PDB file of C-alpha atoms in Angstrom:
ATOM      1  CA  MET V   1      -0.254  -0.015  -0.329  1.00  0.00           C
ATOM      2  CA  SER V   2       1.498   3.365  -1.346  1.00  0.00           C
ATOM      3  CA  ARG V   3      -0.226   6.941  -0.094  1.00  0.00           C
ATOM      4  CA  HIS V   4      -0.988   8.708  -3.202  1.00  0.00           C
ATOM      5  CA  ILE V   5      -3.222  12.064  -3.511  1.00  0.00           C
ATOM      6  CA  ALA V   6      -6.387  12.517  -5.750  1.00  0.00           C
ATOM      7  CA  LEU V   7      -7.472  15.414  -7.617  1.00  0.00           C
ATOM      8  CA  LEU V   8     -11.224  15.494  -8.830  1.00  0.00           C
ATOM      9  CA  ARG V   9     -11.571  17.281 -11.849  1.00  0.00           C
ATOM     10  CA  GLY V  10     -15.053  20.177 -11.743  1.00  0.00           C
ATOM     11  CA  ILE V  11     -16.485  18.805  -8.279  1.00  0.00           C
ATOM     12  CA  ASN V  12     -18.363  21.450  -6.514  1.00  0.00           C
ATOM     13  CA  VAL V  13     -17.614  24.414  -8.273  1.00  0.00           C
ATOM     14  CA  GLY V  14     -20.667  26.755  -8.641  1.00  0.00           C
ATOM     15  CA  GLY V  15     -23.024  24.779  -7.637  1.00  0.00           C
ATOM     16  CA  ARG V  16     -22.046  22.636  -9.803  1.00  0.00           C
ATOM     17  CA  GLY V  17     -20.560  18.331 -10.125  1.00  0.00           C
ATOM     18  CA  LEU V  18     -21.971  18.543  -6.334  1.00  0.00           C
ATOM     19  CA  LEU V  19     -20.646  15.454  -4.743  1.00  0.00           C
ATOM     20  CA  SER V  20     -19.885  14.736  -0.924  1.00  0.00           C
ATOM     21  CA  MET V  21     -16.751  14.279   1.013  1.00  0.00           C
ATOM     22  CA  ALA V  22     -18.365  11.466   2.607  1.00  0.00           C
ATOM     23  CA  ASP V  23     -19.783  10.013  -0.594  1.00  0.00           C
ATOM     24  CA  LEU V  24     -16.229   9.947  -2.341  1.00  0.00           C
ATOM     25  CA  ARG V  25     -14.779   9.212   0.728  1.00  0.00           C
ATOM     26  CA  ALA V  26     -17.568   5.831   1.284  1.00  0.00           C
ATOM     27  CA  LEU V  27     -17.087   4.972  -2.428  1.00  0.00           C
ATOM     28  CA  ALA V  28     -13.039   5.204  -2.206  1.00  0.00           C
ATOM     29  CA  GLU V  29     -13.361   2.578   1.084  1.00  0.00           C
ATOM     30  CA  GLY V  30     -15.607   0.682  -0.747  1.00  0.00           C
ATOM     31  CA  LEU V  31     -12.557   0.130  -3.056  1.00  0.00           C
ATOM     32  CA  GLY V  32      -9.922  -0.615  -0.640  1.00  0.00           C
ATOM     33  CA  PHE V  33      -8.803   2.936  -0.457  1.00  0.00           C
ATOM     34  CA  THR V  34      -7.708   2.299   3.542  1.00  0.00           C
ATOM     35  CA  GLU V  35      -7.008   5.819   5.442  1.00  0.00           C
ATOM     36  CA  VAL V  36      -8.849   8.194   3.330  1.00  0.00           C
ATOM     37  CA  ARG V  37      -9.318  11.508   3.875  1.00  0.00           C
ATOM     38  CA  THR V  38     -10.674  14.378   1.925  1.00  0.00           C
ATOM     39  CA  LEU V  39      -9.423  18.113   2.028  1.00  0.00           C
ATOM     40  CA  LEU V  40     -11.903  21.137   1.265  1.00  0.00           C
ATOM     41  CA  GLN V  41     -14.693  20.240  -0.469  1.00  0.00           C
ATOM     42  CA  SER V  42     -13.203  20.957  -4.001  1.00  0.00           C
ATOM     43  CA  GLY V  43     -12.042  17.005  -4.722  1.00  0.00           C
ATOM     44  CA  ASN V  44      -9.217  16.953  -2.603  1.00  0.00           C
ATOM     45  CA  MET V  45      -8.035  13.159  -1.346  1.00  0.00           C
ATOM     46  CA  VAL V  46      -5.083  11.464   0.196  1.00  0.00           C
ATOM     47  CA  PHE V  47      -5.326   7.772   0.660  1.00  0.00           C
ATOM     48  CA  ASN V  48      -3.550   4.327   0.841  1.00  0.00           C
ATOM     49  CA  ALA V  49      -3.980   2.082  -1.718  1.00  0.00           C
ATOM     50  CA  ALA V  50      -2.145  -1.356  -3.336  1.00  0.00           C
ATOM     51  CA  GLY V  51      -1.242  -0.288  -7.699  1.00  0.00           C
ATOM     52  CA  LYS V  52       0.118   2.577 -10.068  1.00  0.00           C
ATOM     53  CA  PRO V  53      -1.651   5.671 -10.151  1.00  0.00           C
ATOM     54  CA  ALA V  54      -2.962   4.879 -13.862  1.00  0.00           C
ATOM     55  CA  GLU V  55      -4.896   2.081 -12.572  1.00  0.00           C
ATOM     56  CA  LEU V  56      -5.740   3.914  -9.373  1.00  0.00           C
ATOM     57  CA  GLU V  57      -7.458   6.862 -11.907  1.00  0.00           C
ATOM     58  CA  ARG V  58      -9.429   3.860 -14.235  1.00  0.00           C
ATOM     59  CA  LYS V  59     -10.889   2.587 -10.520  1.00  0.00           C
ATOM     60  CA  LEU V  60     -12.069   4.986  -9.192  1.00  0.00           C
ATOM     61  CA  GLU V  61     -13.040   7.139 -12.267  1.00  0.00           C
ATOM     62  CA  ALA V  62     -15.727   3.803 -13.329  1.00  0.00           C
ATOM     63  CA  ALA V  63     -16.309   3.784  -9.235  1.00  0.00           C
ATOM     64  CA  LEU V  64     -17.550   7.637  -9.334  1.00  0.00           C
ATOM     65  CA  LYS V  65     -19.294   6.829 -12.438  1.00  0.00           C
ATOM     66  CA  ALA V  66     -21.744   4.477 -11.389  1.00  0.00           C
ATOM     67  CA  HIS V  67     -22.109   6.538  -8.240  1.00  0.00           C
ATOM     68  CA  ALA V  68     -23.062  10.139  -9.687  1.00  0.00           C
ATOM     69  CA  GLY V  69     -24.119   9.184 -13.445  1.00  0.00           C
ATOM     70  CA  ARG V  70     -21.139  11.202 -15.232  1.00  0.00           C
ATOM     71  CA  ASP V  71     -17.716  11.114 -16.158  1.00  0.00           C
ATOM     72  CA  ILE V  72     -15.783  12.707 -13.615  1.00  0.00           C
ATOM     73  CA  LEU V  73     -12.017  13.353 -14.586  1.00  0.00           C
ATOM     74  CA  VAL V  74      -9.172  12.415 -11.408  1.00  0.00           C
ATOM     75  CA  MET V  75      -5.268  12.442 -11.048  1.00  0.00           C
ATOM     76  CA  ILE V  76      -3.465  10.787  -9.207  1.00  0.00           C
ATOM     77  CA  ARG V  77       0.241  11.434  -7.896  1.00  0.00           C
ATOM     78  CA  THR V  78       2.729   9.623  -5.675  1.00  0.00           C
ATOM     79  CA  PRO V  79       3.882  12.136  -2.627  1.00  0.00           C
ATOM     80  CA  ARG V  80       7.188  11.464  -4.275  1.00  0.00           C
ATOM     81  CA  GLU V  81       5.337  13.286  -7.610  1.00  0.00           C
ATOM     82  CA  TRP V  82       4.206  15.897  -5.770  1.00  0.00           C
ATOM     83  CA  ALA V  83       7.020  17.213  -3.519  1.00  0.00           C
ATOM     84  CA  ALA V  84       8.615  17.513  -6.802  1.00  0.00           C
ATOM     85  CA  ILE V  85       5.845  19.207  -8.092  1.00  0.00           C
ATOM     86  CA  ILE V  86       6.202  22.224  -4.968  1.00  0.00           C
ATOM     87  CA  ASP V  87       9.997  21.982  -5.265  1.00  0.00           C
ATOM     88  CA  ALA V  88       9.885  22.635  -8.945  1.00  0.00           C
ATOM     89  CA  ASN V  89       7.729  25.599  -7.934  1.00  0.00           C
ATOM     90  CA  PRO V  90       9.203  28.197 -10.780  1.00  0.00           C
ATOM     91  CA  MET V  91       8.295  31.000  -8.580  1.00  0.00           C
ATOM     92  CA  PRO V  92       8.655  30.983  -4.987  1.00  0.00           C
ATOM     93  CA  ASP V  93       8.326  34.021  -3.951  1.00  0.00           C
ATOM     94  CA  PHE V  94       5.390  35.007  -5.884  1.00  0.00           C
ATOM     95  CA  ALA V  95       3.878  31.885  -4.467  1.00  0.00           C
ATOM     96  CA  ALA V  96       4.545  32.516  -0.965  1.00  0.00           C
ATOM     97  CA  GLN V  97       3.253  36.123  -0.977  1.00  0.00           C
ATOM     98  CA  HIS V  98      -0.050  35.622  -2.908  1.00  0.00           C
ATOM     99  CA  PRO V  99      -0.853  31.670  -2.276  1.00  0.00           C
ATOM    100  CA  SER V 100      -4.380  32.390  -3.083  1.00  0.00           C
ATOM    101  CA  PHE V 101      -3.422  33.719  -6.614  1.00  0.00           C
ATOM    102  CA  TYR V 102      -0.984  32.006  -7.829  1.00  0.00           C
ATOM    103  CA  GLN V 103      -3.046  28.654  -9.131  1.00  0.00           C
ATOM    104  CA  ALA V 104      -0.988  24.684 -10.903  1.00  0.00           C
ATOM    105  CA  PHE V 105      -2.973  23.060 -13.068  1.00  0.00           C
ATOM    106  CA  PHE V 106      -2.482  19.786 -13.308  1.00  0.00           C
ATOM    107  CA  MET V 107      -3.050  16.881 -16.575  1.00  0.00           C
ATOM    108  CA  LYS V 108      -2.853  13.557 -16.784  1.00  0.00           C
ATOM    109  CA  GLU V 109      -0.302  13.908 -20.183  1.00  0.00           C
ATOM    110  CA  PRO V 110       3.179  16.301 -20.211  1.00  0.00           C
ATOM    111  CA  LEU V 111       2.363  19.052 -22.616  1.00  0.00           C
ATOM    112  CA  GLU V 112       5.160  20.636 -25.327  1.00  0.00           C
ATOM    113  CA  PRO V 113       6.133  23.303 -24.622  1.00  0.00           C
ATOM    114  CA  ALA V 114       5.600  24.534 -28.149  1.00  0.00           C
ATOM    115  CA  ALA V 115       2.076  23.606 -27.564  1.00  0.00           C
ATOM    116  CA  LEU V 116       1.515  25.738 -24.362  1.00  0.00           C
ATOM    117  CA  ALA V 117       3.367  28.858 -26.463  1.00  0.00           C
ATOM    118  CA  ALA V 118       1.368  28.477 -29.229  1.00  0.00           C
ATOM    119  CA  ALA V 119      -2.200  28.251 -27.136  1.00  0.00           C
ATOM    120  CA  LEU V 120      -0.955  31.766 -25.947  1.00  0.00           C
ATOM    121  CA  GLU V 121       0.833  33.429 -28.407  1.00  0.00           C
ATOM    122  CA  SER V 122      -2.163  35.832 -28.243  1.00  0.00           C
ATOM    123  CA  HIS V 123      -2.842  36.676 -24.616  1.00  0.00           C
ATOM    124  CA  GLU V 124      -1.919  39.838 -23.927  1.00  0.00           C
ATOM    125  CA  GLY V 125      -2.062  39.738 -20.023  1.00  0.00           C
ATOM    126  CA  PRO V 126      -0.012  39.950 -15.833  1.00  0.00           C
ATOM    127  CA  GLU V 127       0.005  36.745 -15.976  1.00  0.00           C
ATOM    128  CA  THR V 128       3.367  34.217 -16.631  1.00  0.00           C
ATOM    129  CA  PHE V 129       2.961  30.568 -17.078  1.00  0.00           C
ATOM    130  CA  HIS V 130       5.440  28.225 -16.897  1.00  0.00           C
ATOM    131  CA  LEU V 131       5.298  24.477 -17.646  1.00  0.00           C
ATOM    132  CA  ASP V 132       6.423  21.415 -15.727  1.00  0.00           C
ATOM    133  CA  GLY V 133       5.645  17.910 -17.552  1.00  0.00           C
ATOM    134  CA  ARG V 134       1.973  17.545 -16.459  1.00  0.00           C
ATOM    135  CA  THR V 135       1.960  20.857 -13.980  1.00  0.00           C
ATOM    136  CA  ILE V 136       1.504  24.540 -15.536  1.00  0.00           C
ATOM    137  CA  TYR V 137       2.628  26.785 -12.678  1.00  0.00           C
ATOM    138  CA  VAL V 138       0.223  30.501 -13.755  1.00  0.00           C
ATOM    139  CA  SER V 139       0.747  33.588 -10.993  1.00  0.00           C
ATOM    140  CA  PHE V 140      -2.470  36.106 -12.090  1.00  0.00           C
ATOM    141  CA  PRO V 141      -1.413  39.213 -10.254  1.00  0.00           C
ATOM    142  CA  GLY V 142      -5.274  40.589 -10.386  1.00  0.00           C
ATOM    143  CA  GLY V 143      -6.525  37.211  -9.277  1.00  0.00           C
ATOM    144  CA  MET V 144      -8.030  34.567 -11.532  1.00  0.00           C
ATOM    145  CA  SER V 145     -11.325  36.498 -11.782  1.00  0.00           C
ATOM    146  CA  GLN V 146     -10.023  39.270 -13.041  1.00  0.00           C
ATOM    147  CA  SER V 147      -7.841  38.029 -15.534  1.00  0.00           C
ATOM    148  CA  ALA V 148      -8.755  38.139 -19.475  1.00  0.00           C
ATOM    149  CA  LEU V 149      -7.495  34.284 -19.297  1.00  0.00           C
ATOM    150  CA  MET V 150     -10.638  33.035 -17.697  1.00  0.00           C
ATOM    151  CA  ASP V 151     -12.778  34.130 -21.346  1.00  0.00           C
ATOM    152  CA  LYS V 152     -10.893  31.245 -22.321  1.00  0.00           C
ATOM    153  CA  PRO V 153      -9.984  28.514 -20.264  1.00  0.00           C
ATOM    154  CA  LEU V 154      -6.718  27.598 -20.485  1.00  0.00           C
ATOM    155  CA  ASP V 155      -8.220  23.960 -21.007  1.00  0.00           C
ATOM    156  CA  LYS V 156      -9.627  24.693 -24.659  1.00  0.00           C
ATOM    157  CA  ARG V 157      -6.387  27.228 -25.069  1.00  0.00           C
ATOM    158  CA  ILE V 158      -4.246  24.191 -24.685  1.00  0.00           C
ATOM    159  CA  GLY V 159      -6.298  21.342 -25.713  1.00  0.00           C
ATOM    160  CA  ALA V 160      -6.056  19.581 -22.993  1.00  0.00           C
ATOM    161  CA  VAL V 161      -8.576  19.317 -19.626  1.00  0.00           C
ATOM    162  CA  THR V 162      -6.865  20.194 -16.744  1.00  0.00           C
ATOM    163  CA  THR V 163      -7.494  20.196 -13.052  1.00  0.00           C
ATOM    164  CA  ALA V 164      -6.610  23.646 -11.094  1.00  0.00           C
ATOM    165  CA  ARG V 165      -5.414  23.719  -7.083  1.00  0.00           C
ATOM    166  CA  ASN V 166      -4.387  26.930  -5.365  1.00  0.00           C
ATOM    167  CA  TRP V 167      -0.917  27.257  -3.833  1.00  0.00           C
ATOM    168  CA  ASN V 168      -2.868  27.288  -0.595  1.00  0.00           C
ATOM    169  CA  THR V 169      -4.244  23.653  -1.284  1.00  0.00           C
ATOM    170  CA  VAL V 170      -1.038  22.715  -2.465  1.00  0.00           C
ATOM    171  CA  LEU V 171       0.810  22.733   0.404  1.00  0.00           C
ATOM    172  CA  LYS V 172      -2.478  21.158   2.601  1.00  0.00           C
ATOM    173  CA  LEU V 173      -2.528  18.188   0.145  1.00  0.00           C
ATOM    174  CA  ARG V 174       1.766  17.753   0.628  1.00  0.00           C
ATOM    175  CA  ASP V 175       0.639  18.811   4.882  1.00  0.00           C
ATOM    176  CA  ALA V 176      -2.089  16.018   4.630  1.00  0.00           C
ATOM    177  CA  ALA V 177      -0.149  13.059   2.508  1.00  0.00           C
ATOM    178  CA  GLY V 178       3.441  13.332   4.584  1.00  0.00           C
ATOM    179  CA  ALA V 179       4.884  14.755   0.964  1.00  0.00           C
TER     180      ALA V 179
END
């Protein structure tokens, strides 16, 4: 059994995609996951389970579809991967000063740097982007709600599904997983 961090996409955001964290914990425990803990109401979970992250993603996605009647994307990282995400942070000063305005966007597969550059070529704004494998770090100096980037979400710009967490949540998940 290894520790894992799961990020569910589109859970309890803006009154859509409602899923109680108690139901999520019960579902995960029903799959044989142990020491299941959820964080916040937006689909963050740490747990122990045997298996590779991709296998666990598929298993949890299938269970969520059966439970909720819709596809719910899950991205799983190990504590070691999570620690590497934090260590690779290219904007530590901004993240420390403005953790709620600093987002990590997670993807299932790595994105080519040229794809991100092409997708953002016409973007004009104060945001700063940095790609590291399956993570895109983005600073939002004026906040996400004020960003022109949200007129066309990053997913649509890059052609890959993402789920984002602010830096406060990234650090809380590290602590919860013991990363």
